[in-house]
Amino acid sequence: SVPDSGPAMAKPQVAVAPVVISKLSVNAPEFYPSGYNSGFAESSFEDGCDGYLTLTEYVQDFLNHLTEQPGCFETEIEQFAETLNGWVTTDEALQELVELIYQQATSVPNFSYMGARLCNYLSHHLTINPQSGNFRQLLLQRCRTEYENRDQQFHAFVLFLAELYLNLEIKGTKGQVTRAEVLQAGLGELLNALFSNPVDNNLICAVKLLKLTGSVLEDAWKEKGKNEMDEMIQRIENVVLDANCSRDVKQMLLKLVELRSSNWGRVHATSPYREATPENDPNYFMNEPTFYTSDGVPFTAADPDYQEKYQELLEREDLFPDYEENGTDLPGAGDPYFDDIDDEMDPEIEEAYEKFCLESEHKRKQ
């Protein structure tokens, strides 16, 4: 039998949530994250200088935009130049434009290449040509001023000058394209200045400069019957043997000597192209790095089980225990100019490697 449950049970009460009235409105202004510049969201600089009160504001905004989005150069440079032609109509405005671009190129990391391309484009498309000099002439005068007072921002200036030498084209009356002779001479003097004071920072800058322009400088010097690159390599060899610089920097210098002995990595045009494979190139694995498993067993890309061992290596938590996130522990770490630096060598192996590189260079000269 079912026991008496007593008085009838009351029906359960259902709680009703209070109605929340939203404060959102379809007429609210658009939301932009902190730091977002809505001026570049749609047509960017297609509207020219509309909304800008001064030339400085307009140019600086474009330079910052180009720094953050270098891929926009091709699509927006034409409109930028046209706007400048309507705005830069006096000597003072042209001087101001040159100074803004120069400061951006020498003070903002990684803008030297884009700055040089910008300078080359404007040198051919700005219409103003005052008696004080056109854009290219004023730019070279500004570089000369910095060269004569080169104690500050020296290394950034050197690399910008190198990029400028490669990218600034001078068209002759017959349509031929040449490079600025004054920049070529200046780079030679700057290299001598860097090697005259062989501290690590100067040597790193010299290596960057030669990896960037070495082949072009050597070709230009050879056309004039000069052997300045041979003299430069000899100075590098002397630094490796005598200078009190770090081991990492010496390895950079030796890599540079090796690069030059291979004609700066250039392939002769007469050589038929054939993709290198382990089957047709006995030196295919020569420059591959050597890795070590957790048990200390060495392996390279030539090993059949390379992929499996390399994946295991990547998963080890202590792969780079002494390497900081920003890569500042080693000179040039994370720098595209030095992505081929070897790990630290055993002293005996390093000595043999230095001897090999120097002997190879001497044989090449013979």
mmCIF file of C-alpha atoms in Angstrom, residues 47-330:
data_model
loop_
_atom_site.group_PDB
_atom_site.id
_atom_site.type_symbol
_atom_site.label_atom_id
_atom_site.label_comp_id
_atom_site.label_asym_id
_atom_site.label_seq_id
_atom_site.Cartn_x
_atom_site.Cartn_y
_atom_site.Cartn_z
ATOM 1 C CA ASP A 47 42.161 60.197 -51.600
ATOM 2 C CA GLY A 48 45.518 61.939 -51.659
ATOM 3 C CA CYS A 49 46.199 64.520 -48.976
ATOM 4 C CA ASP A 50 42.541 65.075 -48.007
ATOM 5 C CA GLY A 51 42.278 65.441 -44.252
ATOM 6 C CA TYR A 52 45.949 66.321 -43.728
ATOM 7 C CA LEU A 53 46.936 69.796 -42.622
ATOM 8 C CA THR A 54 50.688 69.600 -43.269
ATOM 9 C CA LEU A 55 53.100 67.850 -45.609
ATOM 10 C CA THR A 56 54.932 66.378 -42.620
ATOM 11 C CA GLU A 57 51.775 64.729 -41.300
ATOM 12 C CA TYR A 58 50.885 63.245 -44.689
ATOM 13 C CA VAL A 59 54.368 61.918 -45.504
ATOM 14 C CA GLN A 60 54.991 60.537 -42.007
ATOM 15 C CA ASP A 61 51.668 58.688 -42.052
ATOM 16 C CA PHE A 62 52.528 57.153 -45.418
ATOM 17 C CA LEU A 63 56.006 56.112 -44.236
ATOM 18 C CA ASN A 64 54.544 54.467 -41.124
ATOM 19 C CA HIS A 65 51.926 52.757 -43.272
ATOM 20 C CA LEU A 66 54.638 51.470 -45.620
ATOM 21 C CA THR A 67 56.673 50.229 -42.657
ATOM 22 C CA GLU A 68 53.733 48.209 -41.325
ATOM 23 C CA GLN A 69 52.466 47.034 -44.738
ATOM 24 C CA PRO A 70 55.361 46.961 -47.241
ATOM 25 C CA GLY A 71 53.237 44.975 -49.682
ATOM 26 C CA CYS A 72 51.219 48.144 -50.402
ATOM 27 C CA PHE A 73 54.191 49.797 -52.123
ATOM 28 C CA GLU A 74 53.289 48.750 -55.671
ATOM 29 C CA THR A 75 49.628 49.715 -55.410
ATOM 30 C CA GLU A 76 49.978 53.046 -53.593
ATOM 31 C CA ILE A 77 53.295 54.580 -54.628
ATOM 32 C CA GLU A 78 51.925 56.137 -57.819
ATOM 33 C CA GLN A 79 49.159 58.015 -55.997
ATOM 34 C CA PHE A 80 51.636 59.070 -53.308
ATOM 35 C CA ALA A 81 54.001 60.563 -55.896
ATOM 36 C CA GLU A 82 51.158 62.356 -57.696
ATOM 37 C CA THR A 83 50.005 63.891 -54.412
ATOM 38 C CA LEU A 84 53.543 65.030 -53.626
ATOM 39 C CA ASN A 85 53.825 66.704 -57.024
ATOM 40 C CA GLY A 86 50.827 68.831 -56.110
ATOM 41 C CA TRP A 87 52.181 69.625 -52.656
ATOM 42 C CA VAL A 88 55.978 69.797 -52.907
ATOM 43 C CA THR A 89 56.386 73.015 -54.895
ATOM 44 C CA THR A 90 59.134 74.819 -52.959
ATOM 45 C CA ASP A 91 62.776 74.188 -52.006
ATOM 46 C CA GLU A 92 61.782 74.025 -48.337
ATOM 47 C CA ALA A 93 59.094 71.408 -48.954
ATOM 48 C CA LEU A 94 61.513 69.246 -50.951
ATOM 49 C CA GLN A 95 64.138 69.484 -48.222
ATOM 50 C CA GLU A 96 61.517 68.495 -45.656
ATOM 51 C CA LEU A 97 60.476 65.469 -47.748
ATOM 52 C CA VAL A 98 64.086 64.275 -48.074
ATOM 53 C CA GLU A 99 64.675 64.638 -44.337
ATOM 54 C CA LEU A 100 61.522 62.709 -43.397
ATOM 55 C CA ILE A 101 62.406 59.767 -45.634
ATOM 56 C CA TYR A 102 66.041 59.773 -44.533
ATOM 57 C CA GLN A 103 65.145 59.733 -40.834
ATOM 58 C CA GLN A 104 62.675 56.891 -41.325
ATOM 59 C CA ALA A 105 65.201 54.832 -43.291
ATOM 60 C CA THR A 106 67.995 55.197 -40.727
ATOM 61 C CA SER A 107 66.019 55.026 -37.493
ATOM 62 C CA VAL A 108 63.326 52.396 -38.119
ATOM 63 C CA PRO A 109 64.537 48.768 -38.217
ATOM 64 C CA ASN A 110 64.073 46.971 -41.568
ATOM 65 C CA PHE A 111 62.980 50.101 -43.448
ATOM 66 C CA SER A 112 66.287 50.696 -45.231
ATOM 67 C CA TYR A 113 65.340 48.525 -48.257
ATOM 68 C CA MET A 114 61.853 50.011 -48.592
ATOM 69 C CA GLY A 115 63.273 53.495 -48.069
ATOM 70 C CA ALA A 116 65.773 52.970 -50.879
ATOM 71 C CA ARG A 117 63.019 51.774 -53.237
ATOM 72 C CA LEU A 118 60.928 54.807 -52.308
ATOM 73 C CA CYS A 119 63.859 57.129 -52.992
ATOM 74 C CA ASN A 120 64.474 55.545 -56.381
ATOM 75 C CA TYR A 121 60.818 55.931 -57.404
ATOM 76 C CA LEU A 122 60.575 59.555 -56.273
ATOM 77 C CA SER A 123 63.848 60.462 -57.963
ATOM 78 C CA HIS A 124 62.219 59.560 -61.302
ATOM 79 C CA HIS A 125 58.680 60.817 -60.692
ATOM 80 C CA LEU A 126 58.882 64.070 -58.712
ATOM 81 C CA THR A 127 58.572 66.974 -61.123
ATOM 82 C CA ILE A 128 60.066 69.743 -58.960
ATOM 83 C CA ASN A 129 63.605 70.660 -60.020
ATOM 84 C CA PRO A 130 64.749 73.795 -58.147
ATOM 85 C CA GLN A 131 68.151 75.435 -58.462
ATOM 86 C CA SER A 132 69.195 74.029 -55.095
ATOM 87 C CA GLY A 133 68.933 70.513 -56.550
ATOM 88 C CA ASN A 134 66.332 67.885 -57.383
ATOM 89 C CA PHE A 135 65.223 65.093 -55.054
ATOM 90 C CA ARG A 136 68.128 62.768 -55.848
ATOM 91 C CA GLN A 137 70.746 65.513 -55.489
ATOM 92 C CA LEU A 138 69.353 66.676 -52.154
ATOM 93 C CA LEU A 139 69.204 63.080 -50.941
ATOM 94 C CA LEU A 140 72.870 62.480 -51.790
ATOM 95 C CA GLN A 141 73.787 65.785 -50.133
ATOM 96 C CA ARG A 142 71.967 64.626 -46.992
ATOM 97 C CA CYS A 143 73.882 61.348 -47.049
ATOM 98 C CA ARG A 144 77.148 63.221 -47.419
ATOM 99 C CA THR A 145 76.296 65.407 -44.427
ATOM 100 C CA GLU A 146 75.664 62.289 -42.351
ATOM 101 C CA TYR A 147 78.851 60.716 -43.648
ATOM 102 C CA GLU A 148 80.905 63.696 -42.494
ATOM 103 C CA ASN A 149 79.250 63.477 -39.065
ATOM 104 C CA ARG A 150 78.982 59.734 -38.827
ATOM 105 C CA ASP A 151 79.469 59.068 -35.139
ATOM 106 C CA GLN A 152 75.730 58.792 -34.464
ATOM 107 C CA GLN A 153 73.543 56.080 -36.017
ATOM 108 C CA PHE A 154 76.598 55.025 -37.950
ATOM 109 C CA HIS A 155 75.739 51.394 -38.616
ATOM 110 C CA ALA A 156 72.149 52.125 -39.676
ATOM 111 C CA PHE A 157 73.499 54.798 -41.994
ATOM 112 C CA VAL A 158 75.979 52.353 -43.558
ATOM 113 C CA LEU A 159 73.305 49.782 -44.348
ATOM 114 C CA PHE A 160 70.932 52.389 -45.755
ATOM 115 C CA LEU A 161 73.742 53.651 -47.981
ATOM 116 C CA ALA A 162 74.299 50.075 -49.191
ATOM 117 C CA GLU A 163 70.614 49.640 -50.039
ATOM 118 C CA LEU A 164 70.601 53.028 -51.730
ATOM 119 C CA TYR A 165 73.600 52.058 -53.855
ATOM 120 C CA LEU A 166 71.770 48.934 -55.051
ATOM 121 C CA ASN A 167 68.363 50.508 -55.649
ATOM 122 C CA LEU A 168 68.954 54.124 -56.724
ATOM 123 C CA GLU A 169 69.123 54.094 -60.523
ATOM 124 C CA ILE A 170 70.578 56.942 -62.578
ATOM 125 C CA LYS A 171 69.436 57.005 -66.202
ATOM 126 C CA GLY A 172 71.787 58.492 -68.777
ATOM 127 C CA THR A 173 70.877 60.494 -71.844
ATOM 128 C CA LYS A 174 71.009 57.356 -73.999
ATOM 129 C CA GLY A 175 68.799 55.369 -71.648
ATOM 130 C CA GLN A 176 71.578 53.471 -69.917
ATOM 131 C CA VAL A 177 71.134 52.810 -66.187
ATOM 132 C CA THR A 178 74.038 53.290 -63.793
ATOM 133 C CA ARG A 179 74.623 53.506 -60.061
ATOM 134 C CA ALA A 180 75.780 56.551 -58.123
ATOM 135 C CA GLU A 181 79.599 56.718 -58.218
ATOM 136 C CA VAL A 182 79.682 58.813 -55.066
ATOM 137 C CA LEU A 183 77.935 56.013 -53.155
ATOM 138 C CA GLN A 184 80.363 53.415 -54.481
ATOM 139 C CA ALA A 185 83.333 55.453 -53.299
ATOM 140 C CA GLY A 186 81.653 56.147 -49.979
ATOM 141 C CA LEU A 187 81.001 52.472 -49.304
ATOM 142 C CA GLY A 188 84.653 51.642 -49.907
ATOM 143 C CA GLU A 189 85.738 54.283 -47.409
ATOM 144 C CA LEU A 190 83.141 53.119 -44.886
ATOM 145 C CA LEU A 191 84.410 49.537 -45.116
ATOM 146 C CA ASN A 192 87.939 50.739 -44.460
ATOM 147 C CA ALA A 193 86.690 52.699 -41.462
ATOM 148 C CA LEU A 194 84.886 49.667 -40.052
ATOM 149 C CA PHE A 195 87.903 47.370 -40.408
ATOM 150 C CA SER A 196 90.204 50.018 -38.963
ATOM 151 C CA ASN A 197 88.410 49.619 -35.638
ATOM 152 C CA PRO A 198 87.728 45.849 -35.551
ATOM 153 C CA VAL A 199 85.340 45.622 -32.604
ATOM 154 C CA ASP A 200 82.419 43.206 -32.840
ATOM 155 C CA ASN A 201 79.728 45.741 -33.788
ATOM 156 C CA ASN A 202 81.843 47.239 -36.570
ATOM 157 C CA LEU A 203 82.746 43.824 -37.957
ATOM 158 C CA ILE A 204 79.129 42.650 -37.920
ATOM 159 C CA CYS A 205 78.136 45.772 -39.839
ATOM 160 C CA ALA A 206 80.956 45.187 -42.358
ATOM 161 C CA VAL A 207 79.834 41.596 -42.927
ATOM 162 C CA LYS A 208 76.242 42.735 -43.504
ATOM 163 C CA LEU A 209 77.444 45.372 -45.935
ATOM 164 C CA LEU A 210 79.603 42.972 -47.957
ATOM 165 C CA LYS A 211 76.989 40.207 -48.055
ATOM 166 C CA LEU A 212 74.583 42.793 -49.409
ATOM 167 C CA THR A 213 76.782 44.614 -51.928
ATOM 168 C CA GLY A 214 79.993 42.569 -52.255
ATOM 169 C CA SER A 215 79.303 41.120 -55.693
ATOM 170 C CA VAL A 216 78.162 44.458 -57.141
ATOM 171 C CA LEU A 217 81.092 46.381 -55.628
ATOM 172 C CA GLU A 218 83.637 43.845 -56.866
ATOM 173 C CA ASP A 219 82.222 43.939 -60.406
ATOM 174 C CA ALA A 220 82.307 47.745 -60.412
ATOM 175 C CA TRP A 221 85.877 47.830 -59.109
ATOM 176 C CA LYS A 222 87.034 45.242 -61.656
ATOM 177 C CA GLU A 223 85.577 47.322 -64.481
ATOM 178 C CA LYS A 224 87.922 50.101 -63.361
ATOM 179 C CA GLY A 225 90.878 47.738 -63.111
ATOM 180 C CA LYS A 226 90.976 47.916 -59.328
ATOM 181 C CA ASN A 227 91.632 44.998 -56.971
ATOM 182 C CA GLU A 228 90.070 46.615 -53.921
ATOM 183 C CA MET A 229 88.049 43.514 -53.042
ATOM 184 C CA ASP A 230 91.248 41.433 -52.835
ATOM 185 C CA GLU A 231 92.627 44.014 -50.429
ATOM 186 C CA MET A 232 89.384 43.930 -48.442
ATOM 187 C CA ILE A 233 89.508 40.129 -48.136
ATOM 188 C CA GLN A 234 93.131 40.372 -47.018
ATOM 189 C CA ARG A 235 92.082 42.745 -44.257
ATOM 190 C CA ILE A 236 89.402 40.279 -43.181
ATOM 191 C CA GLU A 237 91.963 37.469 -43.019
ATOM 192 C CA ASN A 238 94.208 39.653 -40.885
ATOM 193 C CA VAL A 239 91.317 40.393 -38.543
ATOM 194 C CA VAL A 240 90.553 36.672 -38.188
ATOM 195 C CA LEU A 241 94.166 35.965 -37.293
ATOM 196 C CA ASP A 242 94.983 38.972 -35.146
ATOM 197 C CA ALA A 243 91.944 40.890 -33.919
ATOM 198 C CA ASN A 244 90.560 40.384 -30.432
ATOM 199 C CA CYS A 245 86.975 39.814 -31.562
ATOM 200 C CA SER A 246 84.534 37.136 -30.448
ATOM 201 C CA ARG A 247 84.547 33.612 -31.833
ATOM 202 C CA ASP A 248 81.078 34.087 -33.357
ATOM 203 C CA VAL A 249 82.209 37.153 -35.269
ATOM 204 C CA LYS A 250 85.309 35.321 -36.549
ATOM 205 C CA GLN A 251 83.025 32.601 -37.880
ATOM 206 C CA MET A 252 80.950 35.251 -39.662
ATOM 207 C CA LEU A 253 84.090 36.637 -41.280
ATOM 208 C CA LEU A 254 85.230 33.180 -42.378
ATOM 209 C CA LYS A 255 81.813 32.505 -43.878
ATOM 210 C CA LEU A 256 82.140 35.757 -45.803
ATOM 211 C CA VAL A 257 85.573 34.760 -47.150
ATOM 212 C CA GLU A 258 84.083 31.427 -48.202
ATOM 213 C CA LEU A 259 81.158 33.191 -49.889
ATOM 214 C CA ARG A 260 83.475 35.412 -51.875
ATOM 215 C CA SER A 261 85.647 32.442 -52.940
ATOM 216 C CA SER A 262 82.477 30.983 -54.505
ATOM 217 C CA ASN A 263 81.939 34.194 -56.518
ATOM 218 C CA TRP A 264 79.398 35.457 -53.968
ATOM 219 C CA GLY A 265 77.232 32.400 -54.557
ATOM 220 C CA ARG A 266 76.540 33.300 -58.179
ATOM 221 C CA VAL A 267 76.129 30.588 -60.800
ATOM 222 C CA HIS A 268 77.691 31.072 -64.239
ATOM 223 C CA ALA A 269 75.062 31.641 -66.900
ATOM 224 C CA THR A 270 76.715 29.121 -69.234
ATOM 225 C CA SER A 271 76.219 26.277 -66.768
ATOM 226 C CA PRO A 272 73.091 24.235 -67.576
ATOM 227 C CA TYR A 273 70.672 24.235 -64.689
ATOM 228 C CA ARG A 274 70.037 20.913 -63.027
ATOM 229 C CA GLU A 275 68.349 20.594 -59.667
ATOM 230 C CA ALA A 276 70.691 19.026 -57.134
ATOM 231 C CA THR A 277 69.577 15.728 -55.626
ATOM 232 C CA PRO A 278 71.305 13.126 -53.441
ATOM 233 C CA GLU A 279 71.552 10.916 -56.540
ATOM 234 C CA ASN A 280 73.280 13.371 -58.930
ATOM 235 C CA ASP A 281 75.269 15.558 -56.523
ATOM 236 C CA PRO A 282 77.864 13.889 -54.259
ATOM 237 C CA ASN A 283 78.100 17.120 -52.224
ATOM 238 C CA TYR A 284 74.348 17.343 -51.649
ATOM 239 C CA PHE A 285 74.610 16.766 -47.901
ATOM 240 C CA MET A 286 77.995 18.472 -47.438
ATOM 241 C CA ASN A 287 76.622 21.651 -45.888
ATOM 242 C CA GLU A 288 73.822 20.016 -43.920
ATOM 243 C CA PRO A 289 74.040 20.614 -40.146
ATOM 244 C CA THR A 290 74.706 17.777 -37.746
ATOM 245 C CA PHE A 291 72.137 17.122 -35.005
ATOM 246 C CA TYR A 292 72.255 14.886 -31.951
ATOM 247 C CA THR A 293 69.579 12.676 -30.430
ATOM 248 C CA SER A 294 68.824 12.641 -26.703
ATOM 249 C CA ASP A 295 71.334 9.762 -26.440
ATOM 250 C CA GLY A 296 74.083 11.819 -28.089
ATOM 251 C CA VAL A 297 73.968 9.953 -31.407
ATOM 252 C CA PRO A 298 74.772 12.294 -34.354
ATOM 253 C CA PHE A 299 72.568 12.383 -37.445
ATOM 254 C CA THR A 300 72.133 14.494 -40.613
ATOM 255 C CA ALA A 301 69.629 14.815 -43.435
ATOM 256 C CA ALA A 302 71.447 11.966 -45.181
ATOM 257 C CA ASP A 303 70.230 9.451 -42.568
ATOM 258 C CA PRO A 304 67.207 7.327 -43.647
ATOM 259 C CA ASP A 305 65.355 8.013 -40.384
ATOM 260 C CA TYR A 306 66.196 11.737 -40.382
ATOM 261 C CA GLN A 307 62.573 12.966 -40.243
ATOM 262 C CA GLU A 308 61.712 10.830 -37.223
ATOM 263 C CA LYS A 309 64.829 11.845 -35.291
ATOM 264 C CA TYR A 310 64.448 15.518 -36.197
ATOM 265 C CA GLN A 311 60.834 15.563 -35.013
ATOM 266 C CA GLU A 312 61.940 14.055 -31.715
ATOM 267 C CA LEU A 313 64.575 16.761 -31.467
ATOM 268 C CA LEU A 314 61.988 19.521 -31.942
ATOM 269 C CA GLU A 315 59.843 18.099 -29.167
ATOM 270 C CA ARG A 316 62.598 18.223 -26.592
ATOM 271 C CA GLU A 317 61.932 21.057 -24.154
ATOM 272 C CA ASP A 318 65.595 21.839 -23.583
ATOM 273 C CA LEU A 319 66.470 22.343 -27.244
ATOM 274 C CA PHE A 320 67.638 25.931 -26.790
ATOM 275 C CA PRO A 321 68.011 26.446 -23.001
ATOM 276 C CA ASP A 322 70.250 29.489 -23.244
ATOM 277 C CA TYR A 323 68.550 31.246 -26.143
ATOM 278 C CA GLU A 324 66.310 34.170 -25.252
ATOM 279 C CA GLU A 325 63.017 34.716 -27.009
ATOM 280 C CA ASN A 326 64.164 37.837 -28.830
ATOM 281 C CA GLY A 327 67.365 36.169 -30.004
ATOM 282 C CA THR A 328 69.771 38.721 -28.529
ATOM 283 C CA ASP A 329 72.145 36.243 -26.905
ATOM 284 C CA LEU A 330 74.258 35.853 -30.053
#
